[in-house]
Coordinates of C-alpha atoms in Angstrom, one line a residue:
Chain A
X1 CA -20.2 -69.2 -5.1
X2 CA -22.1 -66.2 -2.9
X3 CA -21.4 -63.1 -4.2
X4 CA -19.3 -61.5 -0.7
X5 CA -16.8 -64.1 -1.5
X6 CA -16.8 -63.5 -5.2
X7 CA -16.4 -59.5 -4.2
X8 CA -13.5 -60.8 -1.7
X9 CA -11.6 -62.4 -4.4
X10 CA -11.6 -59.8 -6.6
X11 CA -10.9 -56.9 -4.6
X12 CA -7.4 -59.2 -3.7
X13 CA -4.9 -60.1 -5.9
X14 CA -3.6 -63.3 -5.9
X15 CA -0.9 -63.6 -3.5
X16 CA -0.4 -60.2 -1.3
X17 CA -3.2 -60.1 0.3
X18 CA -5.2 -57.9 -0.6
X19 CA -4.1 -53.7 -0.5
X20 CA -4.9 -51.0 -2.3
X21 CA -4.5 -49.2 -5.5
X22 CA -1.1 -48.3 -6.2
X23 CA -0.5 -45.2 -8.7
X24 CA 2.8 -46.4 -9.7
X25 CA 2.6 -49.5 -10.4
X26 CA -0.5 -48.8 -12.2
X27 CA 1.5 -46.2 -14.6
X28 CA 3.8 -48.3 -14.8
X29 CA 2.1 -50.9 -16.6
X30 CA -0.4 -48.5 -18.3
X31 CA 3.5 -46.7 -20.1
X32 CA 5.0 -49.9 -19.8
X33 CA 2.0 -51.6 -22.2
X34 CA 1.8 -48.8 -24.7
X35 CA 5.1 -47.8 -25.5
X36 CA 7.7 -49.7 -23.7
X37 CA 7.0 -53.5 -24.6
X38 CA 4.5 -52.3 -26.6
X39 CA 2.7 -55.5 -27.9
X40 CA 3.3 -55.1 -31.7
X41 CA 7.0 -53.8 -31.6
X42 CA 8.4 -55.6 -29.0
X43 CA 6.4 -58.0 -27.7
X44 CA 5.4 -59.5 -31.6
X45 CA 1.9 -59.8 -30.1
X46 CA -1.1 -59.5 -32.7
X47 CA 1.5 -59.5 -35.9
X48 CA -0.8 -61.0 -38.3
X49 CA -3.6 -58.2 -37.8
X50 CA -1.1 -55.7 -38.3
X51 CA 0.2 -56.7 -41.4
X52 CA -3.3 -57.8 -42.3
X53 CA -5.5 -54.4 -41.9
X54 CA -2.8 -52.0 -42.5
X55 CA -3.9 -50.8 -45.5
X56 CA -6.0 -48.0 -44.8
X57 CA -6.7 -45.6 -42.0
X58 CA -10.5 -46.9 -41.2
X59 CA -10.1 -49.6 -40.8
X60 CA -7.1 -49.7 -38.5
X61 CA -8.9 -47.2 -36.2
X62 CA -12.0 -50.1 -36.3
X63 CA -9.6 -52.8 -36.0
X64 CA -7.8 -51.8 -33.5
X65 CA -11.0 -50.6 -31.3
X66 CA -12.4 -54.6 -31.9
X67 CA -9.2 -55.4 -30.6
X68 CA -9.2 -53.2 -27.1
X69 CA -12.7 -54.4 -26.6
X70 CA -12.7 -57.9 -27.0
X71 CA -8.8 -57.2 -25.6
X72 CA -10.7 -55.9 -22.3
X73 CA -13.8 -58.4 -22.2
X74 CA -11.4 -61.6 -22.4
X75 CA -9.0 -60.3 -19.6
X76 CA -12.2 -59.8 -17.2
X77 CA -13.3 -63.2 -18.6
X78 CA -9.9 -65.3 -18.1
X79 CA -9.0 -63.5 -14.9
X80 CA -12.9 -64.6 -13.1
X81 CA -12.5 -68.1 -14.8
X82 CA -9.0 -68.5 -13.4
X83 CA -8.7 -67.2 -9.7
X84 CA -12.3 -68.2 -9.0
X85 CA -12.7 -71.9 -10.6
X86 CA -9.5 -73.0 -12.0
X87 CA -7.3 -72.1 -8.8
X88 CA -9.9 -74.0 -6.2
X89 CA -10.0 -76.2 -8.2
X90 CA -6.3 -77.3 -9.1
X91 CA -7.4 -77.0 -12.1
X92 CA -4.3 -74.1 -13.6
X93 CA -3.1 -77.0 -15.9
X94 CA -5.8 -76.2 -18.0
X95 CA -5.8 -72.9 -18.3
X96 CA -4.4 -72.5 -22.2
X97 CA -7.9 -74.6 -23.3
X98 CA -10.4 -72.5 -20.9
X99 CA -8.4 -69.3 -22.2
X100 CA -9.3 -70.2 -25.7
X101 CA -12.9 -71.1 -25.2
X102 CA -13.5 -67.3 -24.0
X103 CA -12.0 -66.0 -26.6
X104 CA -14.0 -68.2 -29.3
X105 CA -16.8 -67.8 -27.1
X106 CA -16.4 -63.4 -26.6
X107 CA -15.8 -62.9 -30.2
X108 CA -18.6 -65.3 -31.5
X109 CA -21.0 -62.9 -29.3
X110 CA -19.5 -58.9 -30.2
X111 CA -19.6 -60.6 -33.6
X112 CA -23.6 -61.4 -33.4
X113 CA -23.7 -57.8 -31.3
X114 CA -22.8 -55.8 -34.3
X115 CA -24.5 -58.1 -36.6
X116 CA -27.4 -56.5 -35.3
X117 CA -26.6 -53.3 -34.1
X118 CA -24.4 -51.9 -36.5
X119 CA -24.2 -53.0 -39.7
X120 CA -22.2 -50.7 -41.1
X121 CA -19.4 -51.6 -38.0
X122 CA -19.8 -55.6 -39.1
X123 CA -19.4 -55.5 -42.9
X124 CA -16.3 -53.5 -42.5
X125 CA -15.4 -55.5 -39.4
X126 CA -17.0 -58.4 -40.8
X127 CA -13.7 -60.7 -41.7
X128 CA -11.6 -59.8 -39.1
X129 CA -13.2 -60.0 -35.7
X130 CA -12.7 -63.9 -37.3
X131 CA -9.3 -63.1 -37.0
X132 CA -9.7 -61.8 -33.3
X133 CA -9.9 -65.8 -32.0
X134 CA -6.5 -66.6 -33.5
X135 CA -4.4 -62.9 -32.7
X136 CA -2.6 -64.2 -30.3
X137 CA -2.2 -60.8 -28.3
X138 CA -5.1 -61.9 -26.5
X139 CA -4.4 -64.8 -25.3
X140 CA -0.6 -63.7 -24.6
X141 CA -2.9 -60.2 -22.5
X142 CA -4.6 -63.3 -20.4
X143 CA -1.2 -65.4 -20.0
X144 CA 1.1 -62.6 -19.2
X145 CA -1.2 -61.5 -16.7
X146 CA -1.2 -64.6 -15.0
X147 CA 2.1 -64.9 -15.1
X148 CA 2.7 -61.2 -13.6
X149 CA 0.4 -61.7 -11.0
X150 CA -1.9 -58.8 -11.8
X151 CA -4.5 -59.0 -9.6
X152 CA -8.1 -57.9 -11.8
X153 CA -7.6 -53.8 -11.9
X154 CA -3.9 -54.2 -12.7
X155 CA -5.0 -56.4 -15.8
X156 CA -7.6 -54.5 -17.2
X157 CA -5.7 -51.5 -17.0
X158 CA -3.2 -53.5 -19.2
X159 CA -5.7 -54.9 -21.0
X160 CA -6.7 -51.6 -22.3
X161 CA -3.2 -50.0 -22.6
X162 CA -2.1 -52.8 -24.6
X163 CA -4.9 -52.6 -26.8
X164 CA -4.0 -48.9 -27.5
X165 CA -0.5 -50.1 -28.2
X166 CA -1.9 -52.5 -30.1
X167 CA -4.3 -49.5 -32.1
X168 CA -1.2 -47.1 -32.1
X169 CA 1.0 -49.3 -34.1
X170 CA -1.7 -50.2 -36.7
X171 CA -2.6 -46.8 -36.7
X172 CA 0.7 -45.7 -37.6
X173 CA 1.7 -48.2 -39.8
X174 CA -1.6 -47.7 -41.6
X175 CA -0.8 -43.9 -42.3
X176 CA 2.3 -44.3 -43.3
X177 CA 1.6 -47.4 -45.9
X178 CA -1.6 -44.9 -47.5
X179 CA 1.3 -42.4 -47.8
X180 CA 4.0 -45.8 -50.1
X181 CA 0.9 -46.0 -52.2
X182 CA 2.5 -43.4 -54.2
X183 CA 6.3 -43.8 -53.1
X184 CA 8.8 -45.2 -55.4
X185 CA 9.2 -48.6 -53.4
X186 CA 12.2 -51.1 -55.2
X187 CA 10.0 -53.3 -57.2
X188 CA 11.8 -56.8 -55.0
X189 CA 10.6 -54.8 -51.8
X190 CA 6.9 -54.0 -52.5
X191 CA 3.6 -55.6 -50.4
X192 CA 5.1 -57.6 -47.5
X193 CA 8.7 -56.8 -47.8
X194 CA 8.6 -53.5 -47.2
X195 CA 5.9 -53.7 -44.4
X196 CA 8.0 -54.9 -42.5
X197 CA 11.8 -53.0 -42.6
X198 CA 8.7 -50.4 -41.8
X199 CA 7.7 -52.1 -38.9
X200 CA 11.6 -52.4 -37.8
X201 CA 12.3 -48.8 -38.4
X202 CA 9.0 -48.4 -36.4
X203 CA 10.0 -50.9 -33.2
X204 CA 13.8 -48.6 -33.8
X205 CA 11.7 -45.3 -32.6
X206 CA 9.7 -47.4 -29.9
X207 CA 13.3 -48.6 -28.5
X208 CA 14.0 -44.7 -27.5
X209 CA 10.8 -45.2 -25.0
X210 CA 12.9 -47.7 -22.8
X211 CA 14.3 -44.7 -21.1
X212 CA 10.9 -43.6 -19.6
X213 CA 11.5 -46.7 -17.6
X214 CA 14.2 -45.7 -16.1
Chain B
X1 CA 4.5 -90.7 -54.6
X2 CA 1.4 -88.3 -54.0
X3 CA 2.7 -88.8 -50.3
X4 CA 6.2 -87.0 -50.8
X5 CA 4.4 -83.7 -52.4
X6 CA 1.8 -83.7 -49.5
X7 CA 4.8 -82.9 -47.5
X8 CA 7.3 -81.2 -49.8
X9 CA 4.6 -78.4 -51.0
X10 CA 4.9 -77.6 -47.2
X11 CA 8.7 -77.1 -47.3
X12 CA 8.6 -74.2 -50.1
X13 CA 5.5 -74.0 -52.9
X14 CA 3.2 -73.6 -49.5
X15 CA 5.6 -72.5 -47.1
X16 CA 3.4 -71.1 -43.8
X17 CA 6.1 -68.7 -43.1
X18 CA 7.5 -67.2 -46.9
X19 CA 4.2 -67.6 -49.2
X20 CA 1.4 -68.2 -46.4
X21 CA 2.8 -65.1 -43.9
X22 CA 1.2 -67.3 -40.9
X23 CA 2.5 -67.6 -37.8
X24 CA 4.6 -64.7 -37.8
X25 CA 4.4 -63.9 -34.1
X26 CA 6.3 -67.1 -32.6
X27 CA 8.4 -66.7 -35.9
X28 CA 9.5 -63.6 -35.3
X29 CA 9.9 -63.9 -31.5
X30 CA 11.3 -66.7 -30.6
X31 CA 14.2 -66.5 -33.1
X32 CA 16.6 -64.8 -31.2
X33 CA 19.1 -67.9 -31.3
X34 CA 18.9 -71.5 -33.4
X35 CA 17.9 -73.3 -30.5
X36 CA 15.1 -71.8 -29.7
X37 CA 13.9 -71.9 -33.3
X38 CA 14.7 -75.1 -33.1
X39 CA 12.7 -76.1 -30.2
X40 CA 9.7 -74.1 -31.5
X41 CA 10.1 -75.3 -34.5
X42 CA 9.7 -78.9 -32.8
X43 CA 7.0 -78.0 -31.1
X44 CA 4.5 -76.5 -33.5
X45 CA 5.5 -79.5 -35.7
X46 CA 4.2 -82.0 -33.0
X47 CA 1.5 -80.3 -32.1
X48 CA 0.3 -79.4 -36.0
X49 CA 0.8 -83.5 -37.0
X50 CA -1.2 -84.2 -34.3
X51 CA -3.5 -82.3 -34.9
X52 CA -3.9 -82.7 -38.3
X53 CA -4.1 -87.2 -37.9
X54 CA -7.1 -86.2 -35.2
X55 CA -9.1 -83.9 -37.4
X56 CA -8.6 -86.4 -40.4
X57 CA -9.5 -89.2 -38.0
X58 CA -12.6 -87.6 -36.9
X59 CA -13.4 -85.8 -40.0
X60 CA -16.7 -87.9 -40.2
X61 CA -18.0 -87.6 -37.1
X62 CA -17.6 -83.6 -36.0
X63 CA -20.9 -81.9 -37.1
X64 CA -19.9 -79.0 -39.3
X65 CA -21.2 -76.2 -36.9
X66 CA -19.4 -77.0 -34.1
X67 CA -16.0 -78.1 -35.9
X68 CA -13.8 -75.0 -34.7
X69 CA -14.2 -75.0 -31.7
X70 CA -13.8 -78.7 -31.3
X71 CA -10.7 -78.2 -33.4
X72 CA -9.2 -75.5 -31.2
X73 CA -10.4 -77.4 -27.7
X74 CA -8.1 -80.3 -30.0
X75 CA -5.2 -78.1 -30.8
X76 CA -5.3 -76.8 -27.3
X77 CA -5.2 -80.1 -25.9
X78 CA -1.8 -80.9 -27.7
X79 CA -0.2 -77.9 -27.1
X80 CA -1.1 -78.0 -23.1
X81 CA 0.4 -81.4 -23.7
X82 CA 4.0 -79.7 -25.5
X83 CA 4.2 -77.1 -22.2
X84 CA 3.7 -80.1 -19.8
X85 CA 5.9 -82.0 -20.9
X86 CA 8.4 -79.5 -21.7
X87 CA 8.6 -77.8 -19.0
X88 CA 9.2 -81.6 -17.0
X89 CA 12.4 -82.7 -19.5
X90 CA 13.5 -79.4 -20.7
X91 CA 13.2 -76.9 -18.7
X92 CA 16.0 -74.6 -19.7
X93 CA 13.7 -74.5 -23.5
X94 CA 10.6 -74.1 -21.2
X95 CA 11.9 -71.5 -19.7
X96 CA 13.3 -69.4 -23.2
X97 CA 10.5 -70.1 -24.8
X98 CA 8.1 -68.3 -22.3
X99 CA 4.7 -67.1 -23.6
X100 CA 5.3 -68.8 -26.9
X101 CA 4.6 -72.0 -25.9
X102 CA 0.8 -71.7 -24.8
X103 CA 0.4 -69.3 -28.2
X104 CA 1.0 -72.3 -30.3
X105 CA -2.3 -72.2 -30.4
X106 CA -3.3 -69.3 -31.6
X107 CA -0.9 -70.2 -34.7
X108 CA -3.0 -69.6 -37.6
X109 CA -0.8 -72.5 -39.8
X110 CA -1.9 -75.2 -37.0
X111 CA -5.8 -73.6 -37.5
X112 CA -5.8 -73.1 -40.8
X113 CA -4.1 -76.5 -41.5
X114 CA -6.8 -78.5 -40.1
X115 CA -9.7 -76.6 -41.3
X116 CA -8.0 -76.4 -45.1
X117 CA -7.1 -79.3 -45.1
X118 CA -7.3 -81.9 -42.8
X119 CA -11.4 -82.4 -42.8
X120 CA -11.8 -83.1 -46.0
X121 CA -8.3 -85.6 -46.4
X122 CA -7.0 -88.6 -45.2
X123 CA -5.7 -89.6 -42.5
X124 CA -2.4 -90.7 -44.4
X125 CA -2.7 -87.8 -46.4
X126 CA -3.1 -85.3 -43.4
X127 CA -0.2 -86.4 -41.6
X128 CA 2.5 -86.0 -44.4
X129 CA 0.6 -81.9 -45.4
X130 CA 1.2 -81.7 -41.2
X131 CA 4.5 -82.9 -41.1
X132 CA 5.5 -80.5 -44.3
X133 CA 4.1 -77.9 -42.9
X134 CA 5.6 -78.5 -39.7
X135 CA 9.4 -79.1 -41.1
X136 CA 8.6 -76.1 -43.2
X137 CA 7.6 -73.7 -40.5
X138 CA 10.5 -74.9 -38.9
X139 CA 13.6 -74.4 -42.2
X140 CA 11.9 -71.1 -42.1
X141 CA 12.4 -70.4 -38.4
X142 CA 16.1 -71.7 -38.4
X143 CA 17.2 -69.3 -41.4
X144 CA 16.1 -66.4 -39.7
X145 CA 17.3 -67.4 -36.6
X146 CA 20.8 -68.5 -38.1
X147 CA 21.0 -64.3 -39.7
X148 CA 20.1 -63.0 -36.5
X149 CA 21.8 -65.2 -34.4
X150 CA 25.7 -65.0 -36.2
X151 CA 25.2 -61.2 -36.7
X152 CA 23.7 -60.6 -33.1
X153 CA 26.0 -63.2 -30.9
X154 CA 28.3 -64.2 -33.5
X155 CA 27.3 -68.1 -32.6
X156 CA 25.6 -70.4 -34.3
X157 CA 23.9 -73.1 -32.2
X158 CA 25.8 -71.0 -29.6
X159 CA 29.4 -72.0 -31.2
X160 CA 31.0 -69.5 -32.0
X161 CA 31.5 -69.1 -35.7
X162 CA 33.2 -65.1 -35.9
X163 CA 35.3 -64.8 -34.0
X164 CA 35.8 -63.8 -30.2
X165 CA 36.5 -59.8 -31.4
X166 CA 33.0 -60.1 -33.6
X167 CA 31.6 -61.6 -30.1
X168 CA 32.2 -59.2 -28.2
X169 CA 30.9 -56.0 -30.0
X170 CA 27.5 -58.1 -32.3
X171 CA 25.5 -56.2 -34.7
X172 CA 23.5 -56.4 -31.6
X173 CA 19.9 -55.1 -33.8
X174 CA 19.9 -58.4 -35.3
X175 CA 18.6 -60.0 -32.1
X176 CA 16.4 -57.2 -31.0
X177 CA 12.8 -56.7 -32.4
X178 CA 13.6 -54.5 -35.1
X179 CA 16.4 -57.0 -36.2
X180 CA 13.6 -59.4 -36.8
X181 CA 11.5 -57.2 -38.8
X182 CA 14.0 -55.7 -40.9
X183 CA 15.5 -58.8 -41.4
X184 CA 12.3 -60.9 -43.0
X185 CA 11.3 -57.8 -45.0
X186 CA 14.6 -58.9 -47.0
X187 CA 14.6 -62.1 -46.9
X188 CA 11.1 -61.5 -48.2
X189 CA 12.9 -59.2 -50.4
X190 CA 15.2 -61.8 -51.7
X191 CA 12.2 -64.6 -52.3
X192 CA 10.2 -62.2 -54.4
X193 CA 13.8 -61.2 -56.7
X194 CA 13.7 -65.3 -57.0
X195 CA 10.5 -65.6 -58.0
X196 CA 10.2 -62.9 -61.1
X197 CA 13.8 -64.5 -62.4
X198 CA 12.4 -68.0 -62.2
X199 CA 8.7 -65.9 -63.5
X200 CA 11.3 -64.4 -66.3
X201 CA 12.7 -67.2 -67.8
Chain C
X1 CA -33.7 -77.3 -29.8
X2 CA -32.7 -80.5 -30.5
X3 CA -29.9 -80.1 -33.0
X4 CA -28.4 -77.7 -30.3
X5 CA -28.7 -79.7 -27.4
X6 CA -26.8 -82.6 -29.5
X7 CA -23.9 -80.0 -30.9
X8 CA -23.6 -78.7 -27.5
X9 CA -23.3 -82.5 -26.0
X10 CA -20.6 -83.4 -28.8
X11 CA -18.5 -79.7 -27.7
X12 CA -18.9 -80.7 -23.9
X13 CA -17.4 -84.3 -24.7
X14 CA -14.3 -83.5 -27.0
X15 CA -13.9 -80.7 -23.7
X16 CA -14.0 -83.8 -21.8
X17 CA -12.0 -86.2 -23.0
X18 CA -9.0 -83.3 -23.4
X19 CA -9.5 -82.3 -19.7
X20 CA -8.8 -86.1 -18.8
X21 CA -6.7 -86.9 -20.9
X22 CA -4.4 -83.6 -19.3
X23 CA -5.8 -84.5 -16.5
X24 CA -3.5 -87.8 -16.7
X25 CA -0.7 -86.6 -18.4
X26 CA -0.7 -84.0 -15.6
X27 CA -0.4 -86.3 -12.9
X28 CA 2.5 -87.4 -14.6
X29 CA 4.6 -84.0 -15.5
X30 CA 3.5 -82.3 -12.2
X31 CA 5.6 -84.3 -9.3
X32 CA 8.5 -84.1 -12.2
X33 CA 8.3 -80.5 -12.5
X34 CA 8.0 -80.1 -8.7
X35 CA 10.9 -82.2 -8.2
X36 CA 13.4 -79.6 -11.0
X37 CA 12.3 -76.7 -9.2
X38 CA 12.9 -77.5 -6.7
X39 CA 15.9 -78.5 -7.6
X40 CA 17.2 -75.6 -9.4
X41 CA 16.4 -73.8 -6.1
X42 CA 18.4 -75.9 -4.2
X43 CA 21.5 -75.7 -6.9
X44 CA 21.2 -72.0 -6.6
X45 CA 21.1 -71.9 -2.8
X46 CA 24.1 -74.2 -3.0
X47 CA 26.0 -72.1 -5.6
X48 CA 25.6 -68.6 -4.2
X49 CA 26.4 -70.2 -0.7
X50 CA 29.5 -72.3 -1.8
X51 CA 32.1 -69.8 -0.3
X52 CA 30.6 -70.5 3.3
X53 CA 31.5 -73.7 3.6
X54 CA 31.7 -77.3 2.2
X55 CA 28.3 -78.9 4.4
X56 CA 25.9 -76.8 4.9
X57 CA 22.4 -76.9 5.8
X58 CA 19.5 -74.7 5.0
X59 CA 16.4 -74.0 7.3
X60 CA 13.4 -71.6 6.1
X61 CA 13.3 -69.0 8.7
X62 CA 10.4 -67.3 9.9
X63 CA 11.3 -63.6 10.5
X64 CA 8.8 -61.9 12.8
X65 CA 8.4 -58.4 11.7
X66 CA 9.7 -58.8 8.2
X67 CA 8.6 -56.1 5.9
X68 CA 8.0 -57.3 2.6
X69 CA 9.8 -55.6 -0.6
X70 CA 8.5 -57.4 -3.3
X71 CA 5.1 -56.3 -2.3
X72 CA 5.2 -54.4 -6.5
X73 CA 5.5 -57.8 -7.9
X74 CA 2.9 -59.7 -5.7
X75 CA 5.5 -61.9 -3.8
X76 CA 7.1 -62.1 -0.1
X77 CA 10.5 -62.3 1.1
X78 CA 11.3 -65.6 2.2
X79 CA 14.6 -66.2 4.5
X80 CA 16.1 -69.2 4.0
X81 CA 18.8 -69.5 7.2
X82 CA 22.5 -71.4 6.0
X83 CA 24.5 -72.7 8.7
X84 CA 27.2 -74.9 9.5
X85 CA 25.9 -78.7 9.2
X86 CA 28.2 -80.1 11.2
X87 CA 28.4 -77.2 14.1
X88 CA 25.3 -75.5 13.5
X89 CA 27.0 -72.4 13.7
X90 CA 24.5 -69.5 11.5
X91 CA 27.3 -68.6 8.2
X92 CA 24.6 -66.9 6.6
X93 CA 21.6 -66.5 4.7
X94 CA 20.0 -67.0 0.9
X95 CA 16.8 -65.4 -0.3
X96 CA 15.2 -64.8 -3.5
X97 CA 14.4 -61.3 -4.9
X98 CA 12.1 -60.5 -7.2
X99 CA 12.1 -57.1 -9.6
X100 CA 10.5 -55.8 -12.6
X101 CA 13.0 -55.7 -15.2
X102 CA 12.3 -54.4 -19.0
X103 CA 9.8 -57.4 -20.2
X104 CA 9.3 -59.5 -17.1
X105 CA 9.8 -60.0 -13.5
X106 CA 13.1 -61.2 -12.4
X107 CA 14.4 -63.2 -9.4
X108 CA 17.3 -63.3 -8.0
X109 CA 18.7 -66.0 -5.5
X110 CA 21.4 -64.4 -3.3
X111 CA 23.2 -65.4 -1.1
X112 CA 24.9 -63.4 2.4
X113 CA 27.0 -64.6 5.4
X114 CA 25.9 -63.3 8.9
X115 CA 27.6 -59.9 8.3
X116 CA 25.0 -59.2 5.7
X117 CA 27.7 -59.0 2.6
X118 CA 26.9 -60.3 -0.8
X119 CA 29.0 -63.5 -1.1
X120 CA 26.9 -64.3 -4.2
X121 CA 24.1 -63.9 -6.5
X122 CA 21.8 -65.9 -9.5
X123 CA 19.3 -65.3 -11.8
X124 CA 16.8 -67.6 -11.6
X125 CA 14.3 -66.8 -14.0
X126 CA 14.1 -63.8 -16.7
X127 CA 12.3 -63.0 -19.7
X128 CA 14.2 -60.1 -20.8
X129 CA 15.6 -59.1 -24.1
X130 CA 18.1 -61.1 -25.6
X131 CA 21.2 -59.8 -26.4
X132 CA 20.6 -57.3 -24.0
X133 CA 18.9 -57.4 -20.6
X134 CA 19.0 -61.2 -20.9
X135 CA 22.8 -61.0 -20.3
X136 CA 22.3 -60.3 -16.7
X137 CA 22.2 -64.3 -15.8
X138 CA 26.0 -64.3 -17.4
X139 CA 29.3 -63.7 -15.8
X140 CA 30.6 -61.3 -15.7
X141 CA 27.8 -58.8 -14.6
X142 CA 26.4 -61.0 -11.9
X143 CA 29.4 -62.0 -10.7
X144 CA 30.1 -58.0 -9.4
X145 CA 27.3 -58.7 -6.5
X146 CA 30.1 -60.5 -4.6
X147 CA 31.7 -58.7 -1.8
X148 CA 29.2 -56.1 -1.9
X149 CA 27.6 -54.2 0.8
X150 CA 23.9 -53.7 1.5
X151 CA 24.9 -49.4 0.6
X152 CA 26.8 -50.3 -2.6
X153 CA 24.0 -52.4 -4.1
X154 CA 22.6 -50.8 -6.5
X155 CA 24.0 -49.1 -10.2
X156 CA 26.5 -46.3 -10.4
X157 CA 23.7 -43.9 -12.2
X158 CA 22.0 -44.0 -8.2
X159 CA 24.9 -43.8 -6.5
X160 CA 25.5 -47.8 -6.3
X161 CA 28.6 -49.6 -7.5
X162 CA 27.2 -52.1 -9.6
X163 CA 28.2 -51.4 -13.3
X164 CA 24.9 -51.6 -15.5
X165 CA 24.5 -53.5 -18.5
X166 CA 25.3 -51.1 -21.9
X167 CA 21.6 -50.6 -23.1
X168 CA 19.6 -52.5 -20.4
X169 CA 19.8 -50.4 -17.2
X170 CA 16.8 -50.8 -16.5
X171 CA 16.8 -54.9 -16.0
X172 CA 20.5 -53.9 -14.2
X173 CA 18.4 -51.7 -11.9
X174 CA 15.5 -54.5 -11.0
X175 CA 18.1 -56.9 -10.4
X176 CA 20.2 -54.7 -7.4
X177 CA 17.3 -52.3 -6.3
X178 CA 15.2 -55.8 -5.7
X179 CA 19.0 -57.5 -3.8
X180 CA 19.6 -54.2 -1.5
X181 CA 15.5 -53.9 -0.9
X182 CA 15.6 -57.6 0.5
X183 CA 19.0 -57.1 2.3
X184 CA 17.6 -54.0 3.9
X185 CA 14.3 -55.4 5.0
X186 CA 16.5 -58.1 6.9
X187 CA 18.5 -54.9 8.8
X188 CA 15.7 -53.8 9.6
X189 CA 15.4 -57.1 11.8
X190 CA 18.8 -56.7 13.5
X191 CA 19.3 -60.4 10.8
X192 CA 23.1 -59.3 10.7
X193 CA 26.1 -58.8 12.8
X194 CA 28.7 -56.5 13.1
X195 CA 28.7 -53.6 10.7
X196 CA 25.3 -54.2 9.0
X197 CA 23.0 -53.5 11.7
X198 CA 19.5 -50.5 11.5

């Protein structure tokens, strides 16, 4: 494939004949993905790491960073493969397989790079990285971008914002759970149950952001 | 008899949702109605049974080093299959489950069974295990969906159970995202109390 | 090196078998899915225009210079002309409106008579919040569009005559605004006779 063809395909959004960057649309995507449709608290994507890695603040921040990073790369990869490979070859029904393979290999790659260049971060995140492969937020992002017919720029903005939204929810939850250590929780609700109830309260709070979209 | 054990453990003792906290995303997202819970349950059960079967059949042929990518491809294939068939024959359900059908791929329960059970057990056992896990997952979803649909809409499987007045002014939050989290918290708390009672005796 | 090659080949083989199997199933299900989608649209077109007559004919219409109000959601405005199957008289139009809702792009099938008055609306696709925005597809909400004119077709907060769904202003606005935008684009091209002209 020639470079100019690739550029043309990247610049044009999938259905309209191209067009410039729409600031209002970008803002809607950013606010929507961080607050209004927060991936964790409203769309129920990425619950497993949200529950598993929210016990301590530093690991929450690390996990959030890893998710933002992988999410952005995976979005780039899946968007290009979908629009430059699957659509022209009329193989769009293979998108689920293609996306999950892209994500799995990306995670593997990130793991190897981290292991080599940042052993400290690797030892902190090592066990969670494989979890990112089965983090539905990443695959969900790739699929959502196709369903919403986002162009490449919009998809990337969407990915970064959703990653930030995920991190926000994770960090907030970690902060609460650290304090919970010293709180007097009824024995039956200790551990996972109280975490769910707090998530419910957070989700309720985030509902208030719905007004932003109006 | 032992086969029954492989099946039954998925329903309570090793229930994927309540005991292992797996598959949370679809569990919380699609349980706004019992119908959706049944649809998602059937789809997930089909995928976990088929992938357990195939992984178990191929367990001596797949090299250890590439087993995870192979499992992922196998699972994704069955998920795509379900996606296509559901879209063709149950379009209404397909629309209401939406993005969570392709996301069955990343339901950790399914990869977990492939890696943790099917790749070291016989085909028959793996089938029983997959079926048990699928049914356990479905039952768990029906449980929470019942709470959410009855409280949030006054209906169960679209049948009005709490009367017209309640249906018009339901406890809406039960169907919304916060309700899913909070109800799940209380269900898990109830299980904790039950466990405690059992241990105490 | 031989080891990596062997593993790669096995992985490729697995992927190939999967792709072939799915290709086969897709060749069976794709036509059914397509037919179902077509039938659903047809059905929706008939429902929203049922008050225009009993035997209707639908022909897609190429309108020169028609603006695209749905560029925000990367869709186009495609107008279908509705005429009497016997006499051939133009009775009205249908089109699909696309509006960015709370968590999805809501698609609404709209029917209008030849004067630009809405004769029916029906939601084709939505993934809005169950219990709130998802109620947009139910009566009585979607029924209130019937009989509305372009200027009335927005939520009351914005000065129109559409009542919002409680707790789902975004969805209500997405539907009414997208419908109105489609009608306005059609009015620009003088598709309506009588009162609704540009």
